[in-house]
Amino acid sequence: MKEPVLAGLTSDVRPRRSGRASLRLAGAASRSAPATHEEEPVAQSLGRLATLLAAHAPYDGVFHLRVPGLHVVRRSRPTRALERATVPPTLCIVAQGAKTVMLGREVYPYDASCLVAYAVDLPIAGQVIRASRREPFLVLVLELDPYKIAELTLKAYPHGVPNPQSSRGVIVGQTTAAIVGAAARLVESMAHPAEAELLAPLVVDEILIRLLLCPIGPRVAQIGLQESSVQRVAKAVSWVREHFAQSITLEGLADLVHMSVSSFHQHFKAVTTMTPLQYQKVLRLQEARRLMLSRMLDAGGAARQVGYLSASQFSREYTRLFGNAPTRDVARLREDGIMLDDRTR
């Protein structure tokens, strides 16, 4: 944990395997090294993007822009504890600040030197580790459409996609001035409705093409390839999310995506770090938490609605995941003013 994780970042960041101690130490690990002459254009582009994002996000929260699936997130202080959510396939371009994300036991620290993409719906835990009122954490989030990725992959890789180095669902790579510059132009166009309607889709395509052509591109391309293991796992994940309160079997999911049981189990864990049953359990607990917060259900009612037959089992597993018993955890969230409006927040 002594060496800076983000310094010298090339095509990928190797995740740390650790527990919560890693999150406490990640602040020191994610501080950027002094900018070199080559990094100055990136710094300038990031400064411009941060200014534009701050104008669209004047206070803490999530702000949706004119382009469907495009929004800005702002936080003006580090988060006290891990925040859990299920994120869809997205690209995150950080303009300012730093954050740490956990997938299973793997820890991914990132700041404005990084691009972060999520290949499938993933239940993650995140913590903003660098933010202030003067320099808030600002990130532009673009949802990734597998069909659009597939279309652009054919143009970016007319002779076939190189074999990716990993199939993990969290993809972290080095940002570029070209991608940040295109992101800034995309946000800038939001101020002009006619321009946004005509030009924003073209700029989104530019961002995605540049993403596909950068070192993490082959991994991003897997999101749109029908026969890739990532796309098959995404199909299974989608089914589990739609039917998380039902019983599932490994055999049934493997049959759904036309894979052998052993191959499906291997690929599912490679992408999500979890088994299908572990994945379903996290989804159930996150949804139960949302129901208790937004619909004022008690722990027993929320447990039954997400498919638990045993209240004591629900309480044990909830406490193990969130660190507090259901009633105490929800009371703390309400005290902090946190409301979970949907499953992807």
Short mmCIF file of C-alpha atoms in Angstrom, two decimals:
data_model
loop_
_atom_site.label_atom_id
_atom_site.label_comp_id
_atom_site.label_asym_id
_atom_site.label_seq_id
_atom_site.Cartn_x
_atom_site.Cartn_y
_atom_site.Cartn_z
CA MET A 1 0.00 0.00 0.00
CA LYS A 2 3.02 2.31 0.04
CA GLU A 3 3.40 2.97 -3.66
CA PRO A 4 1.01 5.40 -5.41
CA VAL A 5 -1.53 3.32 -7.31
CA LEU A 6 -2.27 5.89 -9.99
CA ALA A 7 1.24 7.10 -10.72
CA GLY A 8 2.59 5.72 -13.97
CA LEU A 9 -0.81 4.30 -14.94
CA THR A 10 -0.85 2.78 -18.44
CA SER A 11 -3.62 0.67 -19.91
CA ASP A 12 -5.15 -0.79 -16.76
CA VAL A 13 -5.05 -0.43 -13.02
CA ARG A 14 -4.49 -3.64 -11.12
CA PRO A 15 -7.03 -3.71 -8.31
CA ARG A 16 -6.02 -4.15 -4.72
CA ARG A 17 -7.44 -7.14 -2.88
CA SER A 18 -8.16 -5.95 0.61
CA GLY A 19 -10.76 -4.92 3.14
CA ARG A 20 -11.90 -1.58 4.51
CA ALA A 21 -8.39 -0.66 5.60
CA SER A 22 -7.55 -0.14 1.95
CA LEU A 23 -10.27 2.47 1.68
CA ARG A 24 -8.87 4.44 4.58
CA LEU A 25 -5.41 4.38 3.03
CA ALA A 26 -6.57 5.09 -0.50
CA GLY A 27 -6.47 8.86 -0.04
CA ALA A 28 -2.68 8.85 0.10
CA ALA A 29 -2.45 6.35 -2.73
CA SER A 30 -4.61 8.33 -5.14
CA ARG A 31 -2.86 11.70 -4.97
CA SER A 32 -1.52 12.56 -8.40
CA ALA A 33 2.16 13.09 -9.07
CA PRO A 34 3.30 16.60 -10.15
CA ALA A 35 2.29 17.30 -13.74
CA THR A 36 4.93 16.95 -16.43
CA HIS A 37 5.08 18.99 -19.63
CA GLU A 38 3.25 16.20 -21.50
CA GLU A 39 0.46 16.17 -18.91
CA GLU A 40 -0.29 19.90 -19.16
CA PRO A 41 -2.78 19.61 -22.08
CA VAL A 42 -4.73 17.00 -20.05
CA ALA A 43 -4.69 19.27 -16.99
CA GLN A 44 -5.97 22.18 -19.06
CA SER A 45 -8.77 20.06 -20.54
CA LEU A 46 -9.72 18.77 -17.10
CA GLY A 47 -9.86 22.32 -15.73
CA ARG A 48 -12.22 23.34 -18.52
CA LEU A 49 -14.39 20.26 -17.99
CA ALA A 50 -14.54 20.87 -14.23
CA THR A 51 -15.72 24.45 -14.80
CA LEU A 52 -18.45 23.28 -17.17
CA LEU A 53 -19.61 20.48 -14.87
CA ALA A 54 -19.73 22.83 -11.88
CA ALA A 55 -22.03 25.15 -13.85
CA HIS A 56 -24.48 22.27 -14.46
CA ALA A 57 -24.14 20.95 -10.89
CA PRO A 58 -24.29 24.01 -8.60
CA TYR A 59 -24.73 21.92 -5.45
CA ASP A 60 -24.25 18.31 -4.35
CA GLY A 61 -26.34 15.72 -6.14
CA VAL A 62 -27.02 14.10 -9.52
CA PHE A 63 -27.91 16.37 -12.44
CA HIS A 64 -29.31 14.95 -15.69
CA LEU A 65 -28.33 16.71 -18.91
CA ARG A 66 -30.17 16.99 -22.24
CA VAL A 67 -28.63 13.82 -23.68
CA PRO A 68 -30.38 10.64 -22.44
CA GLY A 69 -28.10 8.66 -20.15
CA LEU A 70 -25.77 11.60 -19.48
CA HIS A 71 -25.49 13.17 -16.04
CA VAL A 72 -23.15 14.98 -13.66
CA VAL A 73 -22.40 14.00 -10.06
CA ARG A 74 -21.08 16.52 -7.56
CA ARG A 75 -19.88 15.95 -3.98
CA SER A 76 -18.34 18.74 -1.91
CA ARG A 77 -16.99 16.56 0.90
CA PRO A 78 -15.58 13.06 1.32
CA THR A 79 -18.18 10.44 2.18
CA ARG A 80 -17.98 9.12 5.73
CA ALA A 81 -18.69 5.51 4.84
CA LEU A 82 -19.06 3.18 1.89
CA GLU A 83 -22.07 3.88 -0.31
CA ARG A 84 -23.50 0.83 -2.05
CA ALA A 85 -25.34 0.89 -5.36
CA THR A 86 -25.82 -1.14 -8.51
CA VAL A 87 -24.39 0.73 -11.48
CA PRO A 88 -25.33 -0.03 -15.10
CA PRO A 89 -22.77 -0.10 -17.94
CA THR A 90 -21.34 3.42 -17.83
CA LEU A 91 -18.28 5.52 -18.59
CA CYS A 92 -17.14 7.88 -15.83
CA ILE A 93 -14.86 10.82 -16.63
CA VAL A 94 -13.62 12.43 -13.42
CA ALA A 95 -12.80 16.11 -13.79
CA GLN A 96 -11.85 16.80 -10.16
CA GLY A 97 -11.44 14.96 -6.88
CA ALA A 98 -10.94 11.27 -6.21
CA LYS A 99 -12.97 8.19 -5.34
CA THR A 100 -12.48 4.56 -4.40
CA VAL A 101 -14.71 1.74 -5.62
CA MET A 102 -14.91 -1.81 -4.28
CA LEU A 103 -16.10 -4.78 -6.31
CA GLY A 104 -16.17 -7.75 -4.01
CA ARG A 105 -12.80 -7.58 -2.24
CA GLU A 106 -11.07 -5.69 -5.03
CA VAL A 107 -10.37 -1.99 -4.49
CA TYR A 108 -10.08 0.48 -7.38
CA PRO A 109 -8.86 3.99 -6.47
CA TYR A 110 -9.17 6.60 -9.21
CA ASP A 111 -9.01 10.34 -9.80
CA ALA A 112 -8.92 12.75 -12.74
CA SER A 113 -6.00 10.86 -14.27
CA CYS A 114 -8.31 7.91 -14.92
CA LEU A 115 -11.19 6.75 -17.07
CA VAL A 116 -13.53 4.24 -15.41
CA ALA A 117 -16.01 2.05 -17.26
CA TYR A 118 -18.44 -0.56 -15.95
CA ALA A 119 -19.10 -3.39 -18.40
CA VAL A 120 -22.24 -4.89 -16.82
CA ASP A 121 -24.65 -4.05 -13.98
CA LEU A 122 -22.44 -4.31 -10.92
CA PRO A 123 -23.26 -4.01 -7.20
CA ILE A 124 -20.37 -1.88 -5.97
CA ALA A 125 -19.37 0.04 -2.86
CA GLY A 126 -17.94 3.51 -3.37
CA GLN A 127 -16.40 6.25 -1.26
CA VAL A 128 -15.42 9.78 -2.31
CA ILE A 129 -12.00 10.29 -0.75
CA ARG A 130 -11.04 13.73 -2.04
CA ALA A 131 -13.53 16.59 -2.28
CA SER A 132 -14.08 20.03 -0.76
CA ARG A 133 -16.35 23.03 -1.20
CA ARG A 134 -13.56 24.80 -3.07
CA GLU A 135 -12.73 21.80 -5.26
CA PRO A 136 -15.69 19.36 -5.24
CA PHE A 137 -15.61 15.89 -6.68
CA LEU A 138 -17.04 16.24 -10.20
CA VAL A 139 -17.69 13.40 -12.62
CA LEU A 140 -19.42 13.15 -15.99
CA VAL A 141 -21.31 9.85 -16.33
CA LEU A 142 -22.35 8.44 -19.71
CA GLU A 143 -24.43 5.26 -19.89
CA LEU A 144 -23.03 2.77 -22.40
CA ASP A 145 -25.38 1.26 -24.98
CA PRO A 146 -24.16 -2.23 -26.02
CA TYR A 147 -25.68 -1.81 -29.49
CA LYS A 148 -23.86 1.48 -30.05
CA ILE A 149 -20.63 -0.05 -28.74
CA ALA A 150 -21.07 -2.94 -31.20
CA GLU A 151 -21.68 -0.56 -34.11
CA LEU A 152 -18.61 1.55 -33.37
CA THR A 153 -16.43 -1.48 -32.62
CA LEU A 154 -16.86 -2.59 -36.24
CA LYS A 155 -15.43 0.78 -37.33
CA ALA A 156 -12.67 0.93 -34.73
CA TYR A 157 -11.57 -2.69 -35.26
CA PRO A 158 -12.43 -3.62 -38.89
CA HIS A 159 -10.03 -6.57 -38.73
CA GLY A 160 -11.23 -7.91 -35.39
CA VAL A 161 -10.89 -6.95 -31.72
CA PRO A 162 -7.62 -7.87 -29.99
CA ASN A 163 -7.98 -10.32 -27.13
CA PRO A 164 -8.54 -8.36 -23.90
CA GLN A 165 -6.18 -8.88 -20.98
CA SER A 166 -9.05 -9.23 -18.51
CA SER A 167 -12.82 -9.67 -18.44
CA ARG A 168 -13.37 -7.95 -15.08
CA GLY A 169 -16.47 -5.76 -15.06
CA VAL A 170 -14.65 -2.68 -13.71
CA ILE A 171 -12.31 -1.18 -16.32
CA VAL A 172 -9.84 1.52 -15.29
CA GLY A 173 -7.46 3.20 -17.70
CA GLN A 174 -5.55 6.40 -18.24
CA THR A 175 -7.47 9.45 -19.41
CA THR A 176 -6.45 11.40 -22.50
CA ALA A 177 -6.69 15.06 -23.48
CA ALA A 178 -8.70 14.06 -26.58
CA ILE A 179 -11.41 12.25 -24.58
CA VAL A 180 -11.60 14.97 -21.92
CA GLY A 181 -11.71 17.65 -24.62
CA ALA A 182 -14.57 15.88 -26.39
CA ALA A 183 -16.38 15.52 -23.05
CA ALA A 184 -16.01 19.26 -22.48
CA ARG A 185 -17.45 20.03 -25.92
CA LEU A 186 -20.35 17.68 -25.19
CA VAL A 187 -21.19 19.44 -21.92
CA GLU A 188 -20.69 22.85 -23.52
CA SER A 189 -23.27 22.01 -26.20
CA MET A 190 -25.92 21.51 -23.50
CA ALA A 191 -26.30 25.29 -23.25
CA HIS A 192 -27.71 25.40 -26.79
CA PRO A 193 -30.73 23.07 -27.29
CA ALA A 194 -30.59 23.01 -31.10
CA GLU A 195 -26.85 22.39 -31.06
CA ALA A 196 -27.19 19.70 -28.42
CA GLU A 197 -29.83 17.84 -30.44
CA LEU A 198 -27.76 17.87 -33.64
CA LEU A 199 -24.17 17.65 -32.44
CA ALA A 200 -24.28 15.86 -29.07
CA PRO A 201 -24.85 12.38 -30.60
CA LEU A 202 -21.83 12.93 -32.86
CA VAL A 203 -19.65 13.97 -29.92
CA VAL A 204 -20.82 10.95 -27.91
CA ASP A 205 -19.75 8.75 -30.84
CA GLU A 206 -16.38 10.52 -30.86
CA ILE A 207 -15.89 9.85 -27.15
CA LEU A 208 -16.78 6.17 -27.59
CA ILE A 209 -14.52 5.74 -30.63
CA ARG A 210 -11.61 7.35 -28.79
CA LEU A 211 -12.38 5.09 -25.83
CA LEU A 212 -12.35 2.02 -28.07
CA LEU A 213 -9.03 3.06 -29.60
CA CYS A 214 -7.26 3.66 -26.27
CA PRO A 215 -5.43 0.84 -24.42
CA ILE A 216 -8.56 -0.32 -22.55
CA GLY A 217 -10.57 -0.34 -25.82
CA PRO A 218 -10.55 -4.11 -26.37
CA ARG A 219 -12.13 -4.60 -22.94
CA VAL A 220 -14.77 -1.95 -23.62
CA ALA A 221 -15.52 -3.59 -26.98
CA GLN A 222 -16.59 -6.78 -25.18
CA ILE A 223 -19.67 -4.90 -23.93
CA GLY A 224 -21.13 -4.98 -27.44
CA LEU A 225 -19.90 -8.30 -28.81
CA GLN A 226 -22.80 -10.76 -28.79
CA GLU A 227 -20.69 -13.88 -28.29
CA SER A 228 -18.23 -12.41 -25.79
CA SER A 229 -18.23 -13.78 -22.26
CA VAL A 230 -18.92 -10.27 -20.95
CA GLN A 231 -22.06 -9.92 -23.08
CA ARG A 232 -23.31 -13.37 -22.02
CA VAL A 233 -22.72 -12.56 -18.37
CA ALA A 234 -24.52 -9.25 -18.93
CA LYS A 235 -27.55 -11.16 -20.21
CA ALA A 236 -27.56 -13.37 -17.11
CA VAL A 237 -27.06 -10.36 -14.84
CA SER A 238 -30.02 -8.62 -16.48
CA TRP A 239 -32.23 -11.65 -15.84
CA VAL A 240 -31.14 -11.87 -12.20
CA ARG A 241 -31.84 -8.16 -11.68
CA GLU A 242 -35.34 -8.53 -13.12
CA HIS A 243 -36.09 -11.63 -11.02
CA PHE A 244 -33.93 -11.10 -7.93
CA ALA A 245 -36.73 -12.15 -5.53
CA GLN A 246 -37.05 -15.55 -7.23
CA SER A 247 -34.96 -18.65 -6.66
CA ILE A 248 -32.23 -19.12 -9.25
CA THR A 249 -30.08 -22.05 -10.25
CA LEU A 250 -26.66 -22.11 -11.87
CA GLU A 251 -27.96 -24.60 -14.41
CA GLY A 252 -30.89 -22.38 -15.39
CA LEU A 253 -28.71 -19.29 -15.90
CA ALA A 254 -26.10 -21.24 -17.85
CA ASP A 255 -28.82 -22.58 -20.13
CA LEU A 256 -30.18 -19.05 -20.61
CA VAL A 257 -26.88 -17.84 -22.07
CA HIS A 258 -26.04 -21.11 -23.88
CA MET A 259 -22.96 -21.98 -21.84
CA SER A 260 -21.92 -25.03 -19.89
CA VAL A 261 -22.39 -24.75 -16.13
CA SER A 262 -18.66 -24.78 -15.39
CA SER A 263 -17.84 -22.25 -18.11
CA PHE A 264 -20.68 -19.94 -17.06
CA HIS A 265 -19.66 -20.07 -13.40
CA GLN A 266 -16.05 -19.26 -14.32
CA HIS A 267 -16.95 -16.34 -16.59
CA PHE A 268 -19.58 -14.90 -14.24
CA LYS A 269 -17.07 -14.76 -11.42
CA ALA A 270 -14.37 -13.36 -13.72
CA VAL A 271 -16.62 -10.43 -14.63
CA THR A 272 -18.34 -9.72 -11.29
CA THR A 273 -15.94 -11.31 -8.72
CA MET A 274 -19.06 -13.07 -7.33
CA THR A 275 -21.01 -16.25 -7.90
CA PRO A 276 -24.56 -15.79 -9.23
CA LEU A 277 -26.02 -16.56 -5.79
CA GLN A 278 -23.72 -14.02 -4.11
CA TYR A 279 -24.68 -11.47 -6.75
CA GLN A 280 -28.39 -12.11 -6.15
CA LYS A 281 -27.93 -11.76 -2.39
CA VAL A 282 -26.31 -8.33 -2.74
CA LEU A 283 -29.11 -7.19 -5.06
CA ARG A 284 -31.75 -8.39 -2.59
CA LEU A 285 -30.13 -6.60 0.33
CA GLN A 286 -29.66 -3.36 -1.61
CA GLU A 287 -33.29 -3.42 -2.72
CA ALA A 288 -34.47 -4.15 0.83
CA ARG A 289 -32.49 -1.14 2.03
CA ARG A 290 -34.09 1.05 -0.65
CA LEU A 291 -37.58 -0.17 0.29
CA MET A 292 -37.05 0.62 3.96
CA LEU A 293 -35.81 4.12 3.11
CA SER A 294 -38.18 5.15 0.33
CA ARG A 295 -41.34 3.21 1.19
CA MET A 296 -40.99 3.14 4.98
CA LEU A 297 -41.25 -0.67 5.15
CA ASP A 298 -40.05 -2.36 8.31
CA ALA A 299 -37.24 -4.90 8.13
CA GLY A 300 -39.61 -7.89 8.05
CA GLY A 301 -41.72 -6.46 5.23
CA ALA A 302 -38.68 -5.54 3.15
CA ALA A 303 -37.13 -8.96 3.71
CA ARG A 304 -40.26 -10.76 2.51
CA GLN A 305 -40.63 -8.53 -0.53
CA VAL A 306 -37.11 -9.28 -1.78
CA GLY A 307 -37.46 -13.04 -1.31
CA TYR A 308 -36.18 -13.83 2.21
CA LEU A 309 -38.09 -16.50 4.09
CA SER A 310 -36.12 -16.11 7.33
CA ALA A 311 -36.06 -12.75 9.13
CA SER A 312 -33.04 -13.76 11.21
CA GLN A 313 -31.08 -14.78 8.09
CA PHE A 314 -31.98 -11.45 6.47
CA SER A 315 -30.79 -9.52 9.54
CA ARG A 316 -27.49 -11.44 9.69
CA GLU A 317 -26.72 -10.97 6.00
CA TYR A 318 -27.81 -7.34 6.01
CA THR A 319 -25.54 -6.58 8.98
CA ARG A 320 -22.64 -8.38 7.31
CA LEU A 321 -23.01 -6.30 4.12
CA PHE A 322 -23.86 -2.84 5.50
CA GLY A 323 -22.12 -2.97 8.87
CA ASN A 324 -25.28 -2.32 10.94
CA ALA A 325 -28.55 -4.06 11.70
CA PRO A 326 -31.36 -2.99 9.32
CA THR A 327 -33.20 -0.64 11.72
CA ARG A 328 -30.02 1.05 12.93
CA ASP A 329 -28.61 1.37 9.40
CA VAL A 330 -31.76 2.97 7.99
CA ALA A 331 -31.96 5.38 10.93
CA ARG A 332 -28.38 6.49 10.25
CA LEU A 333 -29.09 7.01 6.54
CA ARG A 334 -32.16 9.12 7.34
CA GLU A 335 -30.14 11.16 9.83
CA ASP A 336 -27.56 11.82 7.09
CA GLY A 337 -30.32 12.81 4.67
CA ILE A 338 -29.61 9.95 2.26
CA MET A 339 -32.57 8.63 0.28
CA LEU A 340 -32.23 5.84 -2.28
CA ASP A 341 -34.72 6.69 -5.01
CA ASP A 342 -33.99 3.72 -7.28
CA ARG A 343 -31.82 0.65 -7.54
CA THR A 344 -29.05 2.28 -9.56
CA ARG A 345 -28.47 5.38 -7.43
#
